[in-house]
mmCIF file of C-alpha atoms and ligand atoms in Angstrom:
data_model
loop_
_atom_site.group_PDB
_atom_site.id
_atom_site.type_symbol
_atom_site.label_atom_id
_atom_site.label_comp_id
_atom_site.label_asym_id
_atom_site.label_seq_id
_atom_site.Cartn_x
_atom_site.Cartn_y
_atom_site.Cartn_z
ATOM 1 C CA MET A 128 3.530 7.822 -18.913
ATOM 2 C CA THR A 129 0.976 6.061 -16.750
ATOM 3 C CA ARG A 130 2.413 3.261 -14.672
ATOM 4 C CA ILE A 131 0.037 0.302 -14.664
ATOM 5 C CA ILE A 132 0.996 -2.097 -11.880
ATOM 6 C CA ALA A 133 -0.566 -5.558 -11.670
ATOM 7 C CA ILE A 134 -0.264 -7.107 -8.208
ATOM 8 C CA ALA A 135 -0.153 -10.830 -8.778
ATOM 9 C CA ASN A 136 0.599 -14.175 -7.203
ATOM 10 C CA GLN A 137 -1.444 -17.311 -7.874
ATOM 11 C CA LYS A 138 -0.981 -18.349 -4.258
ATOM 12 C CA GLY A 139 -3.832 -17.204 -2.023
ATOM 13 C CA GLY A 140 -3.430 -14.909 0.962
ATOM 14 C CA THR A 141 0.012 -13.475 0.182
ATOM 15 C CA GLY A 142 -1.052 -9.859 0.789
ATOM 16 C CA LYS A 143 -1.941 -8.885 -2.796
ATOM 17 C CA THR A 144 -5.082 -6.990 -1.873
ATOM 18 C CA THR A 145 -3.509 -5.405 1.205
ATOM 19 C CA THR A 146 -0.617 -4.218 -0.928
ATOM 20 C CA ALA A 147 -2.946 -2.967 -3.680
ATOM 21 C CA ILE A 148 -5.022 -1.013 -1.165
ATOM 22 C CA ASN A 149 -2.079 0.575 0.592
ATOM 23 C CA LEU A 150 -0.206 1.415 -2.588
ATOM 24 C CA ALA A 151 -3.306 2.919 -4.201
ATOM 25 C CA GLY A 152 -4.256 4.811 -1.028
ATOM 26 C CA GLY A 153 -0.683 5.903 -0.357
ATOM 27 C CA LEU A 154 -0.142 7.141 -3.919
ATOM 28 C CA ALA A 155 -3.451 9.032 -3.889
ATOM 29 C CA ARG A 156 -2.367 10.698 -0.648
ATOM 30 C CA THR A 157 0.732 12.048 -2.398
ATOM 31 C CA GLY A 158 -1.580 13.842 -4.833
ATOM 32 C CA ARG A 159 -1.153 11.389 -7.677
ATOM 33 C CA ARG A 160 -4.146 10.455 -9.784
ATOM 34 C CA VAL A 161 -4.799 6.782 -9.075
ATOM 35 C CA LEU A 162 -7.215 4.176 -10.403
ATOM 36 C CA LEU A 163 -7.546 0.933 -8.438
ATOM 37 C CA VAL A 164 -8.896 -1.887 -10.607
ATOM 38 C CA ASP A 165 -10.324 -4.792 -8.643
ATOM 39 C CA ALA A 166 -9.883 -7.786 -10.941
ATOM 40 C CA ASP A 167 -10.653 -10.359 -8.241
ATOM 41 C CA PRO A 168 -14.146 -11.893 -7.930
ATOM 42 C CA GLN A 169 -13.579 -12.039 -4.163
ATOM 43 C CA ALA A 170 -13.928 -8.247 -4.431
ATOM 44 C CA ASN A 171 -11.926 -7.595 -1.270
ATOM 45 C CA ALA A 172 -10.432 -4.307 -2.474
ATOM 46 C CA THR A 173 -13.927 -3.169 -3.491
ATOM 47 C CA ALA A 174 -15.241 -4.056 -0.038
ATOM 48 C CA VAL A 175 -12.478 -2.046 1.631
ATOM 49 C CA PHE A 176 -13.000 1.176 -0.294
ATOM 50 C CA LEU A 177 -16.670 0.988 -1.343
ATOM 51 C CA GLY A 178 -18.186 -1.201 1.377
ATOM 52 C CA VAL A 179 -19.257 -4.826 1.609
ATOM 53 C CA PRO A 180 -22.680 -4.375 -0.084
ATOM 54 C CA ALA A 181 -20.952 -3.054 -3.221
ATOM 55 C CA ALA A 182 -18.751 -6.136 -3.307
ATOM 56 C CA ALA A 183 -21.170 -8.872 -2.364
ATOM 57 C CA GLY A 184 -24.663 -7.364 -2.105
ATOM 58 C CA PRO A 185 -27.638 -8.214 -4.327
ATOM 59 C CA ARG A 186 -26.660 -7.765 -7.937
ATOM 60 C CA GLU A 187 -29.638 -5.609 -8.967
ATOM 61 C CA SER A 188 -28.898 -2.887 -6.471
ATOM 62 C CA ALA A 189 -25.159 -3.049 -6.975
ATOM 63 C CA ARG A 190 -23.302 -0.643 -9.200
ATOM 64 C CA PRO A 191 -21.887 -1.687 -12.539
ATOM 65 C CA THR A 192 -18.560 -3.461 -12.134
ATOM 66 C CA LEU A 193 -15.638 -4.778 -14.100
ATOM 67 C CA TYR A 194 -17.990 -7.580 -15.150
ATOM 68 C CA GLU A 195 -20.174 -5.212 -17.197
ATOM 69 C CA VAL A 196 -17.028 -3.608 -18.591
ATOM 70 C CA LEU A 197 -15.365 -6.851 -19.651
ATOM 71 C CA LEU A 198 -18.454 -8.639 -20.895
ATOM 72 C CA GLY A 199 -21.310 -6.177 -21.170
ATOM 73 C CA GLY A 200 -19.711 -3.626 -23.467
ATOM 74 C CA MET A 201 -19.890 -0.887 -20.837
ATOM 75 C CA PRO A 202 -17.204 1.820 -21.106
ATOM 76 C CA ALA A 203 -14.863 1.516 -18.102
ATOM 77 C CA ALA A 204 -15.340 5.195 -17.212
ATOM 78 C CA GLU A 205 -19.025 4.532 -16.497
ATOM 79 C CA ALA A 206 -18.198 1.924 -13.863
ATOM 80 C CA VAL A 207 -15.500 3.929 -12.069
ATOM 81 C CA ILE A 208 -16.429 5.221 -8.608
ATOM 82 C CA THR A 209 -14.538 8.077 -6.979
ATOM 83 C CA THR A 210 -14.092 7.684 -3.246
ATOM 84 C CA ARG A 211 -12.719 10.180 -0.744
ATOM 85 C CA LEU A 212 -9.916 8.959 1.539
ATOM 86 C CA GLY A 213 -11.036 10.862 4.615
ATOM 87 C CA ALA A 214 -13.915 12.814 6.078
ATOM 88 C CA ASP A 215 -12.741 16.293 5.041
ATOM 89 C CA ASP A 216 -13.980 17.826 1.811
ATOM 90 C CA ASP A 217 -10.400 18.353 0.701
ATOM 91 C CA ALA A 218 -9.253 14.799 1.513
ATOM 92 C CA PRO A 219 -7.562 13.065 -1.440
ATOM 93 C CA THR A 220 -9.673 10.927 -3.722
ATOM 94 C CA LEU A 221 -9.148 7.528 -5.260
ATOM 95 C CA ASP A 222 -10.928 6.087 -8.294
ATOM 96 C CA VAL A 223 -12.034 2.465 -8.055
ATOM 97 C CA LEU A 224 -13.170 0.158 -10.835
ATOM 98 C CA PRO A 225 -15.071 -2.273 -8.628
ATOM 99 C CA SER A 226 -15.464 -6.003 -8.717
ATOM 100 C CA HIS A 227 -18.330 -8.138 -7.495
ATOM 101 C CA LEU A 228 -18.679 -11.814 -6.613
ATOM 102 C CA ASP A 229 -20.317 -12.197 -10.023
ATOM 103 C CA LEU A 230 -16.979 -11.649 -11.692
ATOM 104 C CA ALA A 231 -16.304 -15.329 -10.958
ATOM 105 C CA SER A 232 -18.326 -16.300 -14.013
ATOM 106 C CA ALA A 233 -16.526 -13.691 -16.120
ATOM 107 C CA GLU A 234 -13.497 -15.946 -16.187
ATOM 108 C CA LEU A 235 -15.577 -18.642 -17.871
ATOM 109 C CA GLU A 236 -17.431 -16.283 -20.164
ATOM 110 C CA LEU A 237 -14.217 -14.609 -21.277
ATOM 111 C CA VAL A 238 -13.013 -17.906 -22.704
ATOM 112 C CA ASN A 239 -15.236 -17.392 -25.725
ATOM 113 C CA ALA A 240 -14.540 -13.687 -26.165
ATOM 114 C CA PHE A 241 -12.637 -12.345 -29.153
ATOM 115 C CA GLU A 242 -9.104 -11.396 -28.076
ATOM 116 C CA ARG A 243 -9.960 -12.706 -24.659
ATOM 117 C CA GLU A 244 -6.571 -11.848 -23.103
ATOM 118 C CA ARG A 245 -6.748 -8.225 -24.228
ATOM 119 C CA GLN A 246 -10.179 -7.245 -22.958
ATOM 120 C CA LEU A 247 -8.982 -5.361 -19.870
ATOM 121 C CA ARG A 248 -6.191 -3.631 -21.797
ATOM 122 C CA GLN A 249 -8.651 -2.468 -24.468
ATOM 123 C CA LYS A 250 -11.281 -1.354 -21.974
ATOM 124 C CA LEU A 251 -8.804 0.620 -19.868
ATOM 125 C CA ALA A 252 -7.114 2.277 -22.853
ATOM 126 C CA PRO A 253 -9.509 5.267 -23.092
ATOM 127 C CA LEU A 254 -8.976 6.262 -19.442
ATOM 128 C CA VAL A 255 -5.382 5.377 -18.724
ATOM 129 C CA ASP A 256 -4.143 8.867 -19.604
ATOM 130 C CA ASN A 257 -6.333 10.357 -16.851
ATOM 131 C CA TYR A 258 -4.137 8.678 -14.229
ATOM 132 C CA ASP A 259 -0.560 8.651 -12.991
ATOM 133 C CA PHE A 260 -0.995 5.124 -11.643
ATOM 134 C CA VAL A 261 -3.350 2.236 -12.296
ATOM 135 C CA ILE A 262 -3.101 -0.504 -9.660
ATOM 136 C CA ILE A 263 -4.686 -3.865 -10.545
ATOM 137 C CA ASP A 264 -5.483 -6.337 -7.755
ATOM 138 C CA CYS A 265 -5.387 -9.860 -9.227
ATOM 139 C CA PRO A 266 -7.165 -13.013 -8.040
ATOM 140 C CA PRO A 267 -5.165 -15.945 -6.613
ATOM 141 C CA SER A 268 -4.938 -17.861 -9.890
ATOM 142 C CA LEU A 269 -3.149 -17.730 -13.213
ATOM 143 C CA GLY A 270 -6.452 -17.742 -15.088
ATOM 144 C CA LEU A 271 -7.784 -15.335 -17.670
ATOM 145 C CA LEU A 272 -8.398 -12.467 -15.237
ATOM 146 C CA THR A 273 -4.758 -12.469 -14.135
ATOM 147 C CA VAL A 274 -3.590 -12.825 -17.743
ATOM 148 C CA ASN A 275 -5.844 -9.870 -18.677
ATOM 149 C CA ALA A 276 -4.248 -7.848 -15.872
ATOM 150 C CA LEU A 277 -0.717 -8.747 -16.999
ATOM 151 C CA MET A 278 -1.615 -7.879 -20.605
ATOM 152 C CA ALA A 279 -2.884 -4.469 -19.492
ATOM 153 C CA ALA A 280 0.051 -3.752 -17.173
ATOM 154 C CA THR A 281 3.406 -2.052 -17.625
ATOM 155 C CA GLU A 282 4.736 -3.679 -14.434
ATOM 156 C CA VAL A 283 4.037 -6.645 -12.228
ATOM 157 C CA LEU A 284 4.568 -6.592 -8.472
ATOM 158 C CA ILE A 285 4.626 -9.902 -6.606
ATOM 159 C CA PRO A 286 3.829 -10.126 -2.888
ATOM 160 C CA VAL A 287 5.284 -13.288 -1.338
ATOM 161 C CA ASP A 288 4.449 -14.559 2.155
ATOM 162 C CA PRO A 289 6.705 -16.842 4.201
ATOM 163 C CA GLY A 290 6.384 -20.433 3.030
ATOM 164 C CA LEU A 291 8.183 -23.617 2.113
ATOM 165 C CA PHE A 292 9.992 -23.451 -1.224
ATOM 166 C CA PRO A 293 8.624 -20.050 -2.278
ATOM 167 C CA LEU A 294 10.613 -20.182 -5.513
ATOM 168 C CA ILE A 295 8.670 -23.150 -6.874
ATOM 169 C CA GLY A 296 5.402 -21.224 -6.997
ATOM 170 C CA LEU A 297 7.179 -18.132 -8.273
ATOM 171 C CA ASN A 298 8.620 -20.170 -11.125
ATOM 172 C CA LEU A 299 5.142 -20.863 -12.392
ATOM 173 C CA LEU A 300 4.233 -17.184 -12.160
ATOM 174 C CA GLN A 301 7.478 -16.245 -13.898
ATOM 175 C CA LYS A 302 6.603 -18.604 -16.767
ATOM 176 C CA THR A 303 3.229 -16.914 -17.163
ATOM 177 C CA ILE A 304 4.883 -13.493 -17.122
ATOM 178 C CA THR A 305 7.409 -14.578 -19.778
ATOM 179 C CA MET A 306 4.568 -15.892 -21.922
ATOM 180 C CA VAL A 307 2.594 -12.666 -21.572
ATOM 181 C CA GLN A 308 5.701 -10.613 -22.386
ATOM 182 C CA GLN A 309 5.685 -12.054 -25.909
ATOM 183 C CA ALA A 310 2.407 -10.238 -26.516
ATOM 184 C CA ASN A 311 3.050 -7.341 -24.091
ATOM 185 C CA PRO A 312 6.813 -6.711 -24.383
ATOM 186 C CA GLY A 313 6.555 -3.561 -22.267
ATOM 187 C CA LEU A 314 5.715 -5.608 -19.153
ATOM 188 C CA LYS A 315 8.481 -5.173 -16.565
ATOM 189 C CA MET A 316 9.076 -6.946 -13.300
ATOM 190 C CA ALA A 317 8.591 -4.243 -10.651
ATOM 191 C CA GLY A 318 9.835 -6.579 -7.975
ATOM 192 C CA VAL A 319 9.021 -9.015 -5.216
ATOM 193 C CA VAL A 320 7.623 -7.776 -1.899
ATOM 194 C CA PRO A 321 8.080 -10.044 1.120
ATOM 195 C CA THR A 322 4.846 -9.793 3.112
ATOM 196 C CA LEU A 323 3.471 -11.062 6.411
ATOM 197 C CA LEU A 324 7.034 -11.192 7.682
ATOM 198 C CA ASP A 325 7.324 -12.391 11.275
ATOM 199 C CA ARG A 326 10.068 -13.691 13.533
ATOM 200 C CA THR A 327 9.729 -17.344 12.546
ATOM 201 C CA ALA A 328 12.537 -19.413 11.060
ATOM 202 C CA LEU A 329 10.313 -19.975 8.022
ATOM 203 C CA ALA A 330 10.062 -16.244 7.398
ATOM 204 C CA ARG A 331 13.822 -15.865 7.762
ATOM 205 C CA ASP A 332 14.517 -18.726 5.328
ATOM 206 C CA THR A 333 12.013 -17.329 2.825
ATOM 207 C CA GLN A 334 13.688 -13.944 3.042
ATOM 208 C CA ILE A 335 17.133 -15.485 2.385
ATOM 209 C CA GLU A 336 15.848 -17.473 -0.610
ATOM 210 C CA LEU A 337 14.140 -14.409 -2.083
ATOM 211 C CA GLN A 338 17.241 -12.293 -1.544
ATOM 212 C CA GLN A 339 19.391 -14.830 -3.386
ATOM 213 C CA ALA A 340 16.951 -15.219 -6.247
ATOM 214 C CA PHE A 341 15.900 -11.614 -6.770
ATOM 215 C CA GLY A 342 18.734 -9.424 -5.451
ATOM 216 C CA THR A 343 17.989 -5.808 -6.263
ATOM 217 C CA ARG A 344 14.475 -6.683 -7.374
ATOM 218 C CA LEU A 345 13.603 -7.569 -3.799
ATOM 219 C CA LEU A 346 11.597 -4.635 -2.444
ATOM 220 C CA PRO A 347 11.207 -3.443 1.176
ATOM 221 C CA ALA A 348 9.438 -6.070 3.290
ATOM 222 C CA ILE A 349 6.082 -5.655 5.003
ATOM 223 C CA PRO A 350 5.935 -7.049 8.557
ATOM 224 C CA ARG A 351 2.982 -9.026 9.895
ATOM 225 C CA ARG A 352 1.151 -6.512 12.063
ATOM 226 C CA VAL A 353 -2.284 -6.643 13.644
ATOM 227 C CA ALA A 354 -2.996 -3.057 12.564
ATOM 228 C CA ILE A 355 -2.523 -3.945 8.876
ATOM 229 C CA GLY A 356 -5.181 -6.657 9.080
ATOM 230 C CA GLU A 357 -7.458 -4.471 11.199
ATOM 231 C CA ALA A 358 -7.257 -1.597 8.704
ATOM 232 C CA HIS A 359 -8.436 -4.010 6.015
ATOM 233 C CA ALA A 360 -11.442 -5.006 8.149
ATOM 234 C CA ALA A 361 -12.179 -1.358 9.017
ATOM 235 C CA GLY A 362 -12.368 -0.427 5.329
ATOM 236 C CA LYS A 363 -9.309 1.816 5.408
ATOM 237 C CA ASP A 364 -5.762 1.869 4.182
ATOM 238 C CA ILE A 365 -3.094 1.664 6.874
ATOM 239 C CA PHE A 366 -2.358 5.397 6.527
ATOM 240 C CA ALA A 367 -5.915 6.268 7.568
ATOM 241 C CA TYR A 368 -6.198 3.513 10.149
ATOM 242 C CA ASP A 369 -2.922 4.136 11.987
ATOM 243 C CA GLY A 370 -0.570 6.441 10.143
ATOM 244 C CA ASN A 371 2.047 6.251 12.903
ATOM 245 C CA SER A 372 2.270 2.454 13.025
ATOM 246 C CA ASP A 373 5.305 0.610 11.732
ATOM 247 C CA GLY A 374 2.948 -1.078 9.255
ATOM 248 C CA ALA A 375 2.291 2.366 7.758
ATOM 249 C CA GLU A 376 6.021 3.043 7.816
ATOM 250 C CA ALA A 377 6.728 -0.199 5.948
ATOM 251 C CA TYR A 378 4.159 0.557 3.250
ATOM 252 C CA ALA A 379 5.504 4.115 2.981
ATOM 253 C CA ALA A 380 9.015 2.709 2.439
ATOM 254 C CA LEU A 381 7.719 0.356 -0.257
ATOM 255 C CA LEU A 382 5.874 3.214 -1.936
ATOM 256 C CA LYS A 383 8.976 5.393 -1.896
ATOM 257 C CA GLU A 384 11.044 2.638 -3.490
ATOM 258 C CA ILE A 385 8.433 2.077 -6.200
ATOM 259 C CA LEU A 386 8.388 5.810 -6.946
ATOM 260 C CA ASN A 387 12.200 5.905 -7.048
ATOM 261 C CA ARG A 388 12.328 3.027 -9.504
ATOM 262 C CA GLY A 389 9.707 4.491 -11.851
HETATM 263 N N1 ATP B 647 1.219 -7.359 6.826
HETATM 264 C C1 ATP B 647 0.120 -7.935 7.325
HETATM 265 N N2 ATP B 647 -0.042 -8.078 8.656
HETATM 266 C C2 ATP B 647 -1.145 -8.672 9.158
HETATM 267 N N3 ATP B 647 -2.153 -9.144 8.418
HETATM 268 C C3 ATP B 647 -2.051 -9.026 7.077
HETATM 269 C C4 ATP B 647 -0.918 -8.408 6.458
HETATM 270 N N4 ATP B 647 -1.087 -8.447 5.118
HETATM 271 C C5 ATP B 647 -2.261 -9.050 4.909
HETATM 272 N N5 ATP B 647 -2.860 -9.396 6.062
HETATM 273 C C6 ATP B 647 -4.118 -10.122 6.238
HETATM 274 O O1 ATP B 647 -3.927 -11.409 5.665
HETATM 275 C C7 ATP B 647 -5.071 -11.801 4.934
HETATM 276 C C8 ATP B 647 -4.683 -12.029 3.472
HETATM 277 O O2 ATP B 647 -4.240 -10.791 2.921
HETATM 278 P P1 ATP B 647 -4.755 -10.300 1.513
HETATM 279 O O3 ATP B 647 -6.238 -10.387 1.431
HETATM 280 O O4 ATP B 647 -4.137 -8.994 1.253
HETATM 281 O O5 ATP B 647 -4.087 -11.403 0.598
HETATM 282 P P2 ATP B 647 -4.409 -11.735 -0.926
HETATM 283 O O6 ATP B 647 -3.135 -12.222 -1.527
HETATM 284 O O7 ATP B 647 -5.075 -10.603 -1.569
HETATM 285 O O8 ATP B 647 -5.436 -12.939 -0.760
HETATM 286 P P3 ATP B 647 -6.238 -13.631 -1.980
HETATM 287 O O9 ATP B 647 -5.211 -14.482 -2.649
HETATM 288 O O10 ATP B 647 -7.321 -14.404 -1.313
HETATM 289 O O11 ATP B 647 -6.743 -12.529 -2.857
HETATM 290 C C9 ATP B 647 -6.092 -10.689 5.116
HETATM 291 O O12 ATP B 647 -6.938 -11.039 6.170
HETATM 292 C C10 ATP B 647 -5.261 -9.476 5.498
HETATM 293 O O13 ATP B 647 -5.955 -8.569 6.315
HETATM 294 MG MG1 MG B 648 -6.847 -10.543 -2.656
#
C-alpha cells in the first residue's frame, strides 16, 4: 500500500520543507516511486526541485499547480512534473505536484468548496497507486491546506526545532490530528523528528522533553548543519549536494527508520 506522509507543524521554520525534500529525494534514490506534493503557498519545495520561476514567477507562464487541481478541476496527473535527480540520463526521478504563491488564495477559496477538507484526498486518489510514497509538505498553519493534507495522508511526521515549551505547540497540532482522525481513521502518527539540533542548552532541553513525551515515536534527530541549508538554496537534496556530510548521514538514518517502521 502507498504510504502517504504529511509533514506538518503549524510553527514556521521547523524544517518541514527540508525534511520533505530530503525524504522524497532519498526515497527516490532507493528506487522507490515517489510523489512530492507541495501544499505550501510559499512553494519552497517547488523552488528547490523545479526552480524559483516555477514557484514564484509570473502566473501565465507558470505550469499548472496544486491550485488548478484543488480549485480548477484539473486532474492531478496533468499538473505533475517529473524531475531527474542528477545530470545522468539514468539518474533517479522524482514526481512533483508543484505549488505557487497563488495557492495562498486557495485556502480562502476552499472554504466554500463542497467537502472542502477532502479535496486533496479526492484529487490524489486516481494516482496514488502509481507511487510507493507520497510526501506532502504542509504550510506553517493549521488551516484548510494542512487539514486537506492530513485527510489525504496515512501518516503524519512532525519536525520540531529547539524552542521553549515545544509541547504546548505540539498539543495544538495533536488536537487537530485527533480531530482529523475521526474522519480519516487510518491516519497514524509516524513520529516526531527533532530538527536544527545544535549544542545549545535549549536544544538539549527540547530533546529531553520530546524524549519524555514521545518515547519510541521520537525519530532520529537532524543536526543544524550549514550544508543542509546550502543544499536547499542550491536546489538540491542533501544527498546530491554533499552525500558524505553528516547532514546526509542524519537524513539517511531518518529514512532508514521510516522504512523500518512502515
Ligand atoms: N538541519 C538544518 N541545518 C541547517 N539549516 C537548516 C536545517 N533544516 C532547515 N534549515 C534551514 O532553515 C530554514 C527553515 O527550514 P525549512 O524551510 O525546511 O522549514 P519549514 O518548516 O518548511 O518552514 P515554513 O514553516 O516556513 O514552511 C531554511 O532556510 C532551511 O534551509
Ligand atoms: Mg516549508
